[in-house]
Amino acid sequence: MVKRSALMLRLIFALVMGWSCGVAWAQELRPQDLLCEPRIVARQSAKALPEGPPPDAASLQWVDVPGLDDWSQRWPGYDGAAWYRIDWESPCGRDQPVALAVVNIVMAGEVFVNSELIWRDQSLVEPLSRSWNMPRYWRLPKALLKEQGNSIWVRVHGLSNQTPGLGRLRIGHPAELKQWTEQATWSLRTIYMVCITVSLVLCLLFSFAWLHNRNQKLYGWYALNLMCWALMLCFMVMTDPWPFSSTPAFAKGNLLVFIAFTYTFCIFALRFAELSLIRLERALTGLCSLCAVFALAVPDAQMALSKAIWLLMFCLCALVCLLFPLRALQTRTPAHIAFSLCFVLYLGIGVHDLLLLTKALDHNLTLTPYTTLLSMLVIAWLLGRQIVRNMRRIEHFNHELSLTVTQACDDLSQTLEREHHLALSHSRLQERLRISQDLHDGLGGSLVRSIALVEQSSAPLPNAQVLSMLKLMRDDLRQMIDTGTSAAIQVPETPTQWIAPLRHRFARLFEELDIQVKWCLPAYWTHAPSPIQCLTLTRVLEEALTNVIKHSRASQVQVRLEIPDSRELQLQIEDNGTGFDLDSTQINSMGVGMRSMLARLERLQGTLVIQSHPGRTELRASLPLFGKVQRHTEVQSSVPSPQSIW
């Protein structure tokens, strides 16, 4: 206990010593001039003429007034000028420096020191200058001061519906009053300019956001609300009535802007609260429109009625600020909760500044501009939160996308592997089909011809003839093997040279079978076919002639090659055999030979047309030509006529 008591005594002693040192330090820092601070002894007001110097004080009916005066309460309906006389004394006489500071004059005015003018507003007649929100500071010249009995005369020009009168006025030491004026200038002007800039920047930001996405109507309403708010702040800091012609017209413009602000604020609050109340919005639109029409139609002499509209619009904003927290309690979303707290704070600030505007409070600190900075902080928090949420969604989407892409790549790899196997199987089948077709059309035809020759022979064939037949089949086999490199084979110079080997193969067999063959060929190629086209026509002709030998029992065959329009090559084989039922053949599927001919032609974009009846069978194969035009020295027709060769 002793130790505790000693510790408490030491603590108390330290506090006393610290307080004593602080008082001594404050006394040392306090200028001696402050001991001679001027003192206001009287503050009075009286009606005045609009012009002229201060009159004799005894000629006016003076009334004592408080520090914040509104003559509309004393002289209802009085529009004009009023004198304010402030009598003051200086304990140290004229040698003591003295300054004068006036925070606001409603609406315009002029200042005299002992009947000497030191300042005057630019316009003291309609439209009046606006000094109601403009702090001013003067250091009083020593020559204008008296030893005792100094007076400050302020003539104020105003209208009864604009709370006319003299605001806060102080007389004191220059350094102290200069600091006081600077603080008032910050509170009444500088902070307003900062808020106007911030509001316009945010207005542009949300306007561009709405223009890029018209579905976000909330951004558009908030941009309009910010623009109206910036205009309201501009009305507060304006000292020049331009572009309005009178003070009542200026007041009407200010009221219209406040109506627009109230309307956009209410619509924004409803949309932000995610409430779709169409009828309420229409009613609000109608009410604000009626108020705007009334504000425009009310006579200047009855502008006092506009206070009811101001009060109604303020009540609407207050109602929204009170109801929005209830909606926030329902949704419980962070954005709604944050704005509900802001709205409640806005309501308190609005009530405070309304009392300050009506001179119910005696200080300079207006809080309305700080709501813009608070809104900016809340919006920055909301936007930052939205950005973080979007980044998380993007990261989550990227993760899911990477998993999906990985799965898709695996599926694609498996699909490609299956496709590769199918392509290999398909290529094998195609190769088998090609080999079977080549065997059928090439070597098969040679075998058929050889068999037919042996059957038609009445005596055993000589060895040389048998060897020739075997060599012919060997050549057909080689040609079939070399089909893959047929593009490198040189195209015969003329159709006669192209048909010669095939004609030689079938000539003896047709003689043995007593079949007359007529070959009709052009003298030259007008457009050279490709090697694969020559080979295809050769295979088609071989198969067609083989079918004539095997099935037709014909006695006459005609082979015609035509180039009708230099863009198509046509091969026509016609015989006078027994024919066949074409419809039955197509229904029961074509034979191997006919399918082979059709497949070869279709691979080269060609066509095959067959017509058959007893006594006449015609097969017409067509291929498109893309070769180069052949040049000849002798003059011939563009389409050569076929030559008949027996």
XYZ file of C-alpha atoms in Angstrom:
646
model
C 0.000 0.000 0.000
C 2.854 2.386 0.773
C 4.437 1.711 -2.567
C 1.112 2.278 -4.341
C 0.545 5.571 -2.489
C 4.026 6.784 -3.380
C 3.436 5.886 -7.015
C 0.118 7.807 -7.085
C 1.744 10.877 -5.516
C 4.502 10.807 -8.105
C 1.941 10.548 -10.898
C -0.105 13.472 -9.543
C 3.018 15.572 -9.108
C 4.058 14.837 -12.706
C 0.632 15.855 -13.998
C 0.661 19.109 -12.014
C 4.132 19.965 -13.223
C 3.199 19.172 -16.817
C 0.104 21.381 -16.585
C 2.128 24.223 -15.079
C 4.749 23.981 -17.781
C 2.062 23.919 -20.453
C 0.380 27.045 -19.038
C 3.707 28.848 -18.837
C 4.597 27.825 -22.380
C 1.219 29.001 -23.643
C 1.674 32.354 -21.874
C 5.115 32.726 -23.396
C 3.740 32.001 -26.878
C 0.746 34.320 -26.508
C 1.470 37.694 -28.085
C 1.275 40.646 -25.816
C -0.915 42.291 -28.427
C -3.705 39.883 -27.596
C -4.039 41.569 -24.249
C -5.185 44.631 -26.166
C -7.751 42.791 -28.266
C -10.596 45.065 -29.470
C -13.996 44.552 -27.914
C -17.405 45.008 -29.565
C -19.655 47.060 -27.307
C -22.796 47.343 -29.470
C -24.346 45.697 -32.552
C -27.371 47.505 -33.971
C -29.396 47.635 -37.187
C -31.730 50.076 -38.932
C -33.385 50.469 -42.317
C -31.272 52.397 -44.793
C -31.321 54.174 -48.103
C -29.823 52.188 -51.004
C -27.053 54.757 -51.583
C -24.955 57.334 -49.798
C -22.478 57.434 -46.906
C -23.418 56.514 -43.355
C -25.837 59.106 -41.947
C -25.951 60.614 -38.517
C -26.553 57.783 -36.088
C -29.157 59.774 -34.199
C -31.342 60.066 -37.310
C -32.030 56.315 -37.540
C -34.148 53.996 -35.448
C -31.616 51.468 -34.219
C -32.449 48.000 -32.984
C -30.049 45.736 -31.132
C -29.323 42.583 -33.125
C -27.512 39.305 -32.398
C -24.352 38.112 -34.069
C -26.380 36.287 -36.760
C -29.231 38.473 -37.911
C -32.173 37.859 -40.252
C -34.169 41.043 -40.697
C -37.097 39.166 -42.317
C -38.104 38.131 -38.791
C -37.956 41.734 -37.620
C -39.270 43.444 -40.751
C -41.427 40.885 -42.592
C -41.658 41.478 -46.339
C -38.993 44.204 -46.352
C -36.826 44.225 -49.506
C -34.080 46.796 -49.707
C -31.087 47.947 -47.637
C -30.280 47.981 -43.933
C -27.479 49.504 -41.891
C -25.544 47.446 -39.379
C -23.459 49.494 -36.953
C -20.862 47.742 -34.830
C -19.331 49.934 -32.115
C -16.041 48.737 -30.699
C -13.218 49.853 -28.422
C -9.495 49.142 -28.420
C -7.836 49.158 -24.972
C -4.472 50.005 -26.531
C -5.730 52.859 -28.745
C -4.772 53.481 -32.362
C -1.307 51.984 -32.045
C -2.690 48.500 -31.768
C -3.077 46.781 -35.247
C -6.698 45.854 -35.911
C -8.347 43.677 -38.567
C -11.942 43.115 -39.637
C -13.391 39.825 -40.906
C -16.891 39.170 -42.232
C -17.930 35.624 -43.132
C -21.177 36.323 -44.977
C -23.382 39.165 -46.071
C -26.828 38.251 -47.326
C -27.031 39.207 -50.130
C -24.706 42.080 -51.140
C -23.178 44.902 -49.171
C -20.571 47.592 -48.549
C -18.340 48.249 -45.521
C -17.397 51.608 -43.953
C -14.937 52.325 -41.163
C -15.957 55.529 -39.367
C -17.853 56.741 -42.466
C -14.983 55.837 -44.833
C -15.695 53.215 -47.502
C -13.205 50.304 -47.551
C -15.108 47.736 -49.697
C -18.198 47.400 -51.848
C -19.823 44.531 -53.750
C -19.779 44.687 -57.530
C -23.563 44.984 -57.856
C -25.792 46.543 -55.223
C -28.878 46.557 -57.469
C -30.671 43.722 -59.183
C -29.188 41.340 -59.975
C -27.417 41.556 -56.627
C -23.955 40.185 -56.043
C -23.823 37.142 -53.805
C -21.622 37.511 -50.744
C -23.611 35.177 -48.537
C -20.947 32.469 -48.734
C -17.800 34.577 -49.234
C -15.526 35.284 -46.225
C -13.646 38.602 -46.425
C -10.732 40.074 -44.471
C -9.416 43.642 -44.148
C -6.589 45.080 -42.114
C -7.887 48.446 -40.964
C -5.656 51.431 -41.802
C -4.437 53.357 -38.780
C -5.457 56.625 -40.404
C -9.130 55.633 -40.357
C -9.197 54.776 -36.669
C -9.942 56.953 -33.637
C -8.543 56.702 -30.194
C -11.977 55.750 -28.880
C -15.507 55.373 -30.238
C -14.814 53.530 -33.512
C -17.684 52.141 -35.571
C -18.009 49.680 -38.445
C -20.896 50.449 -40.809
C -22.155 47.663 -43.069
C -24.967 48.355 -45.520
C -26.643 45.100 -46.578
C -28.899 44.779 -49.655
C -31.230 41.802 -49.671
C -34.663 40.311 -50.195
C -36.993 39.197 -47.435
C -37.359 35.630 -48.807
C -33.574 35.094 -48.880
C -32.908 35.363 -45.066
C -31.276 38.806 -45.475
C -28.919 40.206 -42.912
C -25.390 40.301 -41.604
C -23.619 37.093 -40.674
C -20.598 36.451 -38.516
C -18.347 39.505 -38.035
C -15.226 39.801 -35.897
C -12.771 42.558 -34.999
C -9.427 41.569 -33.559
C -5.756 40.927 -34.058
C -4.779 40.572 -37.759
C -2.966 37.252 -37.412
C -5.806 35.637 -35.509
C -8.511 36.943 -37.854
C -6.551 35.978 -40.946
C -6.331 32.392 -39.728
C -10.030 32.476 -38.841
C -10.887 33.766 -42.334
C -8.773 31.110 -43.992
C -10.585 28.415 -42.035
C -13.934 29.902 -43.030
C -12.810 30.096 -46.667
C -11.886 26.414 -46.579
C -15.232 25.468 -45.041
C -17.392 27.702 -47.257
C -15.556 27.725 -50.602
C -12.475 25.542 -51.045
C -14.097 22.312 -49.911
C -17.015 23.101 -52.254
C -14.668 23.464 -55.225
C -13.010 20.156 -54.331
C -16.409 18.453 -54.130
C -17.508 19.955 -57.465
C -14.385 18.537 -59.121
C -14.842 15.114 -57.520
C -18.540 15.027 -58.448
C -17.863 15.924 -62.081
C -15.118 13.299 -62.352
C -17.407 10.635 -60.908
C -20.209 11.852 -63.182
C -18.017 11.383 -66.253
C -16.854 7.982 -65.013
C -20.358 6.600 -64.519
C -21.622 8.296 -67.687
C -19.013 6.489 -69.772
C -19.806 3.254 -67.939
C -23.482 3.678 -68.821
C -22.728 4.618 -72.450
C -20.663 1.441 -72.887
C -23.390 -0.689 -71.307
C -26.862 0.791 -71.682
C -28.377 -2.034 -69.657
C -26.709 -0.624 -66.520
C -29.311 2.117 -66.033
C -28.249 2.469 -62.407
C -24.981 4.037 -63.600
C -26.910 6.536 -65.707
C -29.134 7.634 -62.829
C -26.156 7.990 -60.515
C -24.338 10.099 -63.126
C -27.389 12.395 -63.399
C -27.579 12.667 -59.609
C -23.895 13.613 -59.423
C -24.362 16.243 -62.124
C -27.286 17.790 -60.232
C -25.249 17.722 -57.027
C -22.340 19.495 -58.743
C -24.750 22.177 -60.044
C -26.127 22.692 -56.532
C -22.625 23.205 -55.190
C -21.924 25.643 -58.020
C -24.953 27.702 -56.962
C -23.517 27.823 -53.448
C -20.099 29.204 -54.450
C -21.245 31.611 -57.177
C -20.645 35.297 -56.358
C -21.837 36.597 -59.726
C -25.563 36.238 -60.549
C -24.881 35.649 -64.257
C -26.647 34.233 -66.296
C -29.738 35.136 -64.247
C -31.375 38.530 -64.551
C -32.400 38.889 -60.904
C -32.011 37.357 -57.496
C -35.483 35.691 -57.656
C -34.554 34.152 -61.030
C -31.342 32.858 -59.461
C -33.369 31.371 -56.615
C -35.718 29.692 -59.110
C -32.799 28.122 -60.935
C -31.380 26.868 -57.645
C -34.755 25.392 -56.705
C -35.118 23.618 -60.069
C -31.711 22.039 -59.652
C -32.649 20.873 -56.147
C -35.871 19.320 -57.502
C -33.868 17.496 -60.173
C -31.390 16.350 -57.523
C -34.204 15.024 -55.317
C -35.816 13.170 -58.230
C -32.575 11.518 -59.408
C -31.595 10.702 -55.824
C -34.903 8.935 -55.151
C -34.825 7.006 -58.458
C -31.206 5.995 -57.870
C -32.014 4.815 -54.342
C -34.941 2.714 -55.593
C -32.899 1.162 -58.395
C -29.909 0.567 -56.126
C -32.205 -1.105 -53.587
C -33.319 -3.428 -56.425
C -36.952 -2.349 -56.064
C -39.170 -2.284 -59.147
C -41.920 0.146 -58.113
C -43.194 1.513 -61.408
C -46.231 3.293 -59.947
C -44.155 4.933 -57.228
C -41.641 6.146 -59.787
C -44.431 7.564 -61.941
C -45.952 9.318 -58.932
C -42.557 10.732 -58.019
C -42.099 11.949 -61.598
C -45.484 13.657 -61.547
C -44.866 15.294 -58.155
C -41.444 16.655 -59.126
C -42.815 17.889 -62.448
C -45.634 19.756 -60.689
C -43.167 21.298 -58.254
C -40.935 22.407 -61.127
C -43.885 23.994 -62.949
C -44.976 25.755 -59.760
C -41.443 27.027 -59.148
C -41.351 28.512 -62.640
C -44.841 30.002 -62.458
C -44.687 31.597 -58.994
C -44.300 35.430 -59.176
C -41.110 36.991 -57.880
C -43.050 38.767 -55.168
C -44.349 35.413 -53.882
C -41.012 33.593 -53.828
C -41.520 32.924 -50.139
C -43.918 30.172 -51.218
C -40.985 28.310 -52.716
C -39.822 27.445 -49.193
C -42.624 24.881 -49.107
C -41.128 23.175 -52.171
C -37.676 23.224 -50.579
C -39.112 21.620 -47.473
C -41.064 19.022 -49.493
C -37.992 17.987 -51.499
C -35.912 17.791 -48.325
C -38.557 15.586 -46.723
C -38.506 13.254 -49.723
C -34.732 12.876 -49.451
C -35.043 12.354 -45.698
C -37.724 9.701 -46.230
C -35.503 7.804 -48.648
C -32.577 8.040 -46.215
C -34.755 6.579 -43.449
C -36.372 3.806 -45.498
C -33.244 2.592 -47.253
C -31.788 1.014 -44.051
C -34.975 -1.066 -43.756
C -34.329 -2.443 -47.229
C -30.732 -3.118 -46.241
C -31.949 -5.170 -43.286
C -33.994 -7.279 -45.707
C -31.266 -7.901 -48.292
C -28.274 -7.881 -45.897
C -25.918 -7.206 -48.777
C -22.709 -5.300 -47.946
C -23.375 -2.618 -50.573
C -26.864 -1.887 -49.219
C -25.628 -1.805 -45.630
C -22.793 0.594 -46.516
C -25.099 2.977 -48.368
C -27.766 2.789 -45.649
C -25.196 4.000 -43.107
C -24.191 6.760 -45.499
C -27.813 7.795 -46.039
C -28.433 8.047 -42.298
C -25.301 10.147 -41.965
C -26.402 12.294 -44.923
C -29.711 12.941 -43.185
C -27.987 14.135 -40.031
C -25.633 16.355 -42.026
C -28.560 17.778 -43.994
C -30.439 18.700 -40.823
C -27.293 20.294 -39.368
C -26.615 22.445 -42.443
C -30.297 23.396 -42.734
C -30.142 24.783 -39.190
C -26.906 26.515 -40.096
C -28.509 28.056 -43.194
C -31.422 29.379 -41.158
C -28.883 30.857 -38.687
C -30.056 28.626 -35.875
C -26.439 27.584 -35.268
C -23.612 30.058 -34.702
C -20.533 28.598 -36.418
C -18.941 28.312 -39.860
C -18.557 24.564 -40.274
C -20.828 23.279 -43.057
C -20.752 19.502 -43.425
C -22.617 19.071 -46.715
C -19.485 19.088 -48.934
C -17.968 16.250 -46.948
C -20.791 13.962 -48.059
C -19.236 13.954 -51.534
C -15.918 12.756 -50.164
C -17.702 10.139 -48.086
C -19.608 8.972 -51.162
C -16.353 8.775 -53.078
C -14.825 6.570 -50.376
C -17.875 4.297 -50.307
C -17.924 4.030 -54.096
C -14.188 3.329 -54.130
C -14.763 0.558 -51.586
C -17.641 -0.885 -53.611
C -15.712 -0.724 -56.876
C -12.643 -2.239 -55.244
C -14.773 -4.996 -53.770
C -16.387 -5.589 -57.160
C -12.966 -5.712 -58.837
C -11.705 -8.245 -56.287
C -14.829 -10.377 -56.773
C -14.434 -10.192 -60.542
C -10.775 -11.175 -60.252
C -11.744 -14.156 -58.135
C -14.401 -15.119 -60.660
C -11.854 -14.783 -63.449
C -9.372 -16.921 -61.569
C -12.057 -19.513 -60.905
C -13.133 -19.366 -64.552
C -9.527 -19.719 -65.711
C -9.081 -22.736 -63.447
C -12.248 -24.352 -64.762
C -11.273 -23.410 -68.306
C -7.834 -24.990 -67.910
C -9.446 -28.174 -66.589
C -11.956 -28.145 -69.434
C -9.230 -27.518 -72.006
C -7.136 -30.337 -70.557
C -10.129 -32.674 -70.710
C -10.935 -31.494 -74.224
C -7.311 -32.056 -75.287
C -7.445 -35.578 -73.882
C -10.740 -36.234 -75.652
C -9.364 -34.722 -78.841
C -6.254 -36.870 -78.624
C -8.379 -39.955 -78.226
C -10.633 -38.839 -81.090
C -7.654 -38.108 -83.325
C -6.193 -41.486 -82.458
C -9.479 -43.162 -83.410
C -9.644 -41.062 -86.569
C -6.105 -42.077 -87.390
C -6.967 -45.737 -87.012
C -10.109 -45.256 -89.096
C -8.104 -43.374 -91.753
C -5.619 -46.214 -91.880
C -8.417 -48.768 -92.193
C -10.076 -46.628 -94.859
C -6.843 -46.246 -96.806
C -6.333 -50.013 -96.656
C -9.860 -50.584 -97.949
C -9.354 -47.982 -100.670
C -6.105 -49.606 -101.698
C -7.734 -53.022 -101.767
C -10.589 -51.627 -103.836
C -8.160 -49.959 -106.252
C -6.160 -53.147 -106.596
C -9.317 -55.164 -107.187
C -10.501 -52.685 -109.788
C -7.123 -52.670 -111.521
C -7.029 -56.481 -111.472
C -10.520 -56.633 -112.890
C -10.089 -53.921 -115.518
C -6.495 -54.687 -116.530
C -5.358 -58.221 -115.910
C -8.946 -59.523 -115.834
C -9.602 -58.090 -119.281
C -6.422 -59.665 -120.632
C -7.430 -63.034 -119.201
C -10.896 -62.747 -120.733
C -9.404 -61.913 -124.106
C -6.957 -64.822 -123.848
C -9.687 -67.237 -122.813
C -11.921 -66.084 -125.646
C -9.040 -66.458 -128.117
C -8.312 -70.002 -126.937
C -11.990 -70.935 -127.063
C -12.389 -69.604 -130.603
C -9.265 -71.375 -131.860
C -9.933 -74.713 -133.600
C -6.347 -75.895 -133.207
C -3.795 -75.667 -130.440
C -2.158 -72.261 -130.307
C 1.517 -71.999 -131.169
C 3.970 -71.442 -128.350
C 4.922 -68.037 -129.729
C 1.306 -66.884 -129.581
C 0.840 -68.235 -126.061
C 4.082 -66.510 -125.028
C 2.805 -63.281 -126.581
C -0.432 -63.554 -124.594
C 1.512 -64.152 -121.371
C 3.804 -61.191 -122.069
C 0.703 -59.042 -122.673
C -0.713 -60.046 -119.301
C 2.705 -59.358 -117.751
C 2.619 -55.861 -119.254
C -0.884 -55.323 -117.900
C 0.331 -56.414 -114.474
C 3.248 -53.995 -114.640
C 0.964 -51.186 -115.710
C -1.336 -51.933 -112.784
C 1.625 -51.823 -110.381
C 2.799 -48.510 -111.844
C -0.641 -46.897 -111.586
C 0.435 -44.947 -108.479
C 3.054 -43.130 -110.528
C 0.807 -42.509 -113.487
C 1.084 -38.744 -113.028
C 4.691 -38.962 -114.186
C 3.730 -40.868 -117.378
C 3.866 -38.765 -120.523
C 0.531 -38.150 -122.251
C 0.459 -39.393 -125.908
C 0.728 -36.572 -128.401
C -2.447 -37.481 -130.280
C -5.571 -39.519 -129.553
C -4.469 -42.013 -132.242
C -1.250 -42.703 -130.365
C -3.233 -43.077 -127.124
C -5.672 -45.648 -128.599
C -3.087 -47.602 -130.610
C -1.943 -50.103 -127.879
C -5.492 -50.895 -126.869
C -6.643 -51.221 -130.476
C -3.790 -53.610 -131.117
C -4.772 -55.796 -128.171
C -8.398 -56.198 -129.232
C -7.909 -56.237 -133.037
C -7.105 -59.960 -133.481
C -9.738 -61.020 -130.979
C -12.415 -59.004 -132.791
C -11.303 -60.595 -136.089
C -11.615 -64.061 -134.586
C -15.099 -63.198 -133.270
C -16.094 -61.582 -136.570
C -16.843 -58.235 -134.906
C -16.427 -55.074 -136.922
C -14.992 -52.144 -134.950
C -15.094 -48.495 -136.004
C -12.694 -46.084 -134.247
C -13.629 -42.376 -134.493
C -10.921 -40.150 -133.020
C -9.943 -36.441 -133.347
C -6.673 -35.656 -135.108
C -5.158 -33.928 -132.025
C -5.873 -32.794 -128.483
C -7.368 -29.291 -128.274
C -6.800 -29.456 -124.496
C -4.313 -32.026 -123.283
C -5.763 -34.452 -120.696
C -3.778 -35.402 -117.626
C -2.019 -38.784 -117.359
C -4.538 -40.051 -114.816
C -7.376 -39.070 -117.156
C -5.783 -41.006 -120.021
C -5.364 -44.021 -117.778
C -8.971 -43.754 -116.539
C -10.356 -43.620 -120.079
C -8.138 -46.565 -121.000
C -9.526 -48.641 -118.126
C -13.099 -47.642 -118.932
C -12.635 -48.533 -122.614
C -10.991 -51.869 -121.733
C -13.870 -52.794 -119.407
C -16.489 -51.735 -121.962
C -14.887 -53.740 -124.798
C -14.415 -56.717 -122.478
C -18.144 -56.610 -121.632
C -18.930 -56.509 -125.366
C -16.879 -59.661 -125.890
C -18.333 -61.455 -122.846
C -22.010 -60.509 -122.932
C -23.218 -58.525 -125.913
C -22.997 -61.009 -128.872
C -22.591 -57.943 -131.053
C -21.347 -57.873 -134.644
C -20.575 -54.153 -134.789
C -18.880 -51.863 -132.267
C -18.184 -48.165 -132.575
C -15.681 -46.303 -130.361
C -15.903 -42.493 -130.551
C -13.724 -39.926 -128.740
C -14.957 -36.313 -128.869
C -13.940 -32.920 -127.450
C -17.153 -30.941 -128.117
C -16.366 -27.596 -126.402
C -12.680 -27.837 -125.380
C -13.737 -28.266 -121.746
C -14.931 -31.854 -121.741
C -13.615 -35.128 -123.053
C -16.310 -37.663 -124.068
C -15.782 -41.355 -124.788
C -18.680 -43.212 -126.429
C -18.839 -47.027 -126.942
C -21.824 -48.339 -128.909
C -22.676 -51.876 -130.060
C -25.592 -53.711 -131.728
C -25.735 -56.573 -129.259
C -28.561 -58.094 -127.289
C -28.469 -55.396 -124.612
C -29.521 -55.791 -120.976
C -32.178 -54.621 -118.541
C -30.637 -51.427 -117.104
C -33.321 -50.931 -114.426
C -32.933 -54.467 -113.134
C -29.184 -54.065 -113.065
C -29.406 -50.841 -111.024
C -31.899 -52.348 -108.582
C -29.840 -55.494 -108.019
C -26.649 -53.355 -107.829
C -24.246 -52.952 -110.691
C -21.672 -55.522 -111.602
C -18.065 -55.202 -110.561
C -17.034 -53.806 -113.908
C -19.698 -51.126 -114.059
C -19.027 -50.081 -110.459
C -15.314 -49.894 -111.223
C -15.917 -47.639 -114.259
C -18.249 -45.353 -112.308
C -15.859 -45.105 -109.328
C -12.902 -44.201 -111.565
C -14.859 -41.483 -113.345
C -16.308 -39.987 -110.143
C -12.835 -39.673 -108.634
C -12.026 -37.261 -111.487
C -15.418 -35.448 -111.347
C -16.589 -37.369 -114.390
C -19.928 -38.944 -115.305
C -21.112 -42.239 -116.782
C -24.345 -42.560 -118.800
C -25.581 -45.965 -120.014
C -28.494 -46.610 -122.399
C -29.404 -50.177 -123.419
C -32.155 -51.992 -125.282
C -32.094 -54.972 -127.665
C -30.037 -54.121 -130.741
C -28.289 -51.096 -129.284
C -26.245 -50.417 -126.141
C -24.479 -47.093 -125.613
C -22.012 -46.155 -122.882
C -20.932 -42.481 -122.596
C -18.117 -41.460 -120.247
C -17.310 -37.750 -119.708
C -14.351 -36.094 -118.037
C -13.713 -32.340 -117.502
C -10.533 -30.994 -119.140
C -8.137 -28.622 -117.368
C -5.059 -29.086 -119.506
C -3.158 -26.511 -121.551
C -4.275 -25.604 -125.081
C -2.212 -27.377 -127.758
C -0.629 -25.166 -130.475
C -0.355 -26.329 -134.107
C 1.358 -24.746 -137.064
C -1.290 -25.673 -139.607
C -4.606 -23.875 -139.707
C -7.430 -26.105 -138.428
C -10.826 -25.658 -136.875
C -10.980 -25.116 -133.108
C -12.781 -28.454 -132.645
C -11.363 -31.119 -134.943
C -13.782 -33.522 -136.549
C -13.296 -37.199 -135.652
C -11.492 -39.400 -138.126
C -12.900 -42.818 -138.824
C -10.366 -45.626 -138.631
C -11.366 -49.168 -139.535
